[in-house]
């Protein structure tokens, strides 16, 4: 089993090689400049690599890019093997990265929280305390203390 540093170096190399090959080496129109390689992870035995990608566009373009990556998998694996120089070239698995969808969800939740905070600020702008300004009793100020 390889050490984690070697797996990390191989993952970085795979990410760079796949990104460069997609940019300059693959002529598939489905894999234009709208595909971005975001991350790569390699298993500890260096046999399998998972490549995470994002696609700028709608669902149709995402599906087309996924099909294009699957069809170009052999060419990309050959390029990785030539650049890596390892005994066994890892198999590539392409996974659509959920990061943009997660970021959009978080942005929507933050906007909702800001709106809620703004409503609270508007309601509390003219509000006063329910009791006295200083609700604590002090010796000598209470009516019961004065009667005794």
XYZ file of C-alpha atoms in Angstrom:
148
model
C 0.000 0.000 0.000
C 1.294 3.456 -0.900
C 1.679 6.245 1.596
C -0.758 9.134 1.670
C 1.783 11.626 0.330
C 2.336 9.559 -2.794
C -1.416 9.183 -3.333
C -1.827 12.949 -2.930
C 0.938 13.668 -5.450
C -0.598 11.246 -7.928
C -4.040 12.792 -7.405
C -2.625 16.265 -8.095
C -0.889 15.000 -11.220
C -4.071 13.327 -12.464
C -6.050 16.530 -11.914
C -3.536 18.590 -13.882
C -3.175 16.081 -16.733
C -6.931 15.585 -17.137
C -7.581 19.346 -17.066
C -4.867 20.044 -19.650
C -6.035 17.205 -21.888
C -9.639 18.426 -21.716
C -8.522 21.932 -22.562
C -6.195 21.129 -25.447
C -6.276 17.464 -26.426
C -9.905 16.373 -26.671
C -11.903 17.659 -29.631
C -15.312 16.601 -28.285
C -17.685 19.620 -28.435
C -19.477 18.353 -25.308
C -16.273 18.933 -23.327
C -15.678 22.553 -24.218
C -14.446 25.168 -21.818
C -17.502 24.708 -19.587
C -16.061 21.621 -17.784
C -13.859 22.287 -14.750
C -11.925 19.642 -12.833
C -12.363 20.516 -9.156
C -10.733 17.657 -7.237
C -9.170 14.232 -7.618
C -8.874 11.456 -5.057
C -6.814 8.293 -5.377
C -7.279 5.147 -3.313
C -4.474 4.021 -1.025
C -3.387 1.248 -3.406
C -3.184 3.740 -6.328
C -5.523 1.577 -8.438
C -8.579 3.837 -8.687
C -8.937 7.572 -9.093
C -12.110 9.588 -8.683
C -12.152 12.835 -10.651
C -14.681 15.444 -9.551
C -15.862 17.977 -12.117
C -18.354 20.796 -12.483
C -20.142 21.960 -15.604
C -21.186 25.527 -16.237
C -24.626 25.296 -17.791
C -28.013 23.673 -17.484
C -28.952 20.034 -16.881
C -28.748 19.188 -20.578
C -25.154 20.436 -20.790
C -24.277 18.527 -17.606
C -25.625 15.293 -19.078
C -23.749 15.900 -22.337
C -20.511 16.584 -20.451
C -20.943 13.392 -18.407
C -21.399 11.390 -21.600
C -18.378 13.108 -23.168
C -16.182 12.322 -20.168
C -17.245 8.685 -20.230
C -16.395 8.428 -23.931
C -13.000 10.122 -23.425
C -12.100 8.025 -20.371
C -9.636 5.803 -22.280
C -7.763 8.715 -23.861
C -7.546 10.497 -20.523
C -6.308 7.366 -18.763
C -3.614 6.914 -21.441
C -2.485 10.523 -20.929
C -2.346 9.996 -17.161
C -0.319 6.806 -17.627
C 2.176 8.553 -19.880
C 2.608 11.445 -17.459
C 2.643 9.458 -14.206
C 5.113 6.725 -15.033
C 3.631 4.317 -12.484
C 3.450 0.540 -12.867
C -0.342 0.500 -12.953
C -2.315 3.448 -14.322
C -5.346 4.067 -12.097
C -8.821 3.641 -13.520
C -10.670 6.943 -13.765
C -14.167 7.491 -12.448
C -15.819 10.829 -13.167
C -18.243 12.200 -10.572
C -20.182 15.432 -10.863
C -19.168 17.657 -7.972
C -22.053 18.777 -5.759
C -20.188 21.891 -4.620
C -22.068 24.449 -6.784
C -25.455 23.080 -5.736
C -24.412 23.071 -2.081
C -23.089 26.620 -2.369
C -26.374 27.776 -3.919
C -28.328 26.136 -1.104
C -26.148 27.823 1.509
C -26.538 31.204 -0.240
C -30.320 30.771 -0.267
C -30.333 29.923 3.436
C -28.146 32.939 4.243
C -30.491 35.221 2.267
C -33.454 33.798 4.171
C -31.656 34.424 7.486
C -30.847 38.020 6.458
C -34.495 38.648 5.607
C -35.573 37.185 8.938
C -33.049 39.353 10.782
C -34.293 42.423 8.928
C -37.885 41.645 9.959
C -36.788 41.292 13.580
C -34.941 44.647 13.361
C -38.038 46.358 11.926
C -40.296 44.964 14.658
C -37.877 45.814 17.452
C -37.120 49.360 16.226
C -39.929 51.060 18.166
C -40.293 48.487 20.908
C -39.914 49.233 24.595
C -39.173 46.981 27.526
C -42.104 45.124 29.074
C -41.298 46.318 32.587
C -39.323 49.158 34.106
C -36.027 50.191 32.617
C -34.287 48.835 35.742
C -36.280 45.807 36.949
C -34.185 45.105 40.065
C -35.289 46.139 43.541
C -33.043 48.364 45.576
C -33.143 48.813 49.312
C -35.169 51.827 50.373
C -37.093 52.194 47.099
C -39.726 49.545 47.676
C -43.109 50.604 49.117
C -43.065 47.680 51.556
C -39.676 48.787 52.942
C -40.940 52.337 53.466
C -44.013 51.184 55.479
C -41.961 49.265 58.047
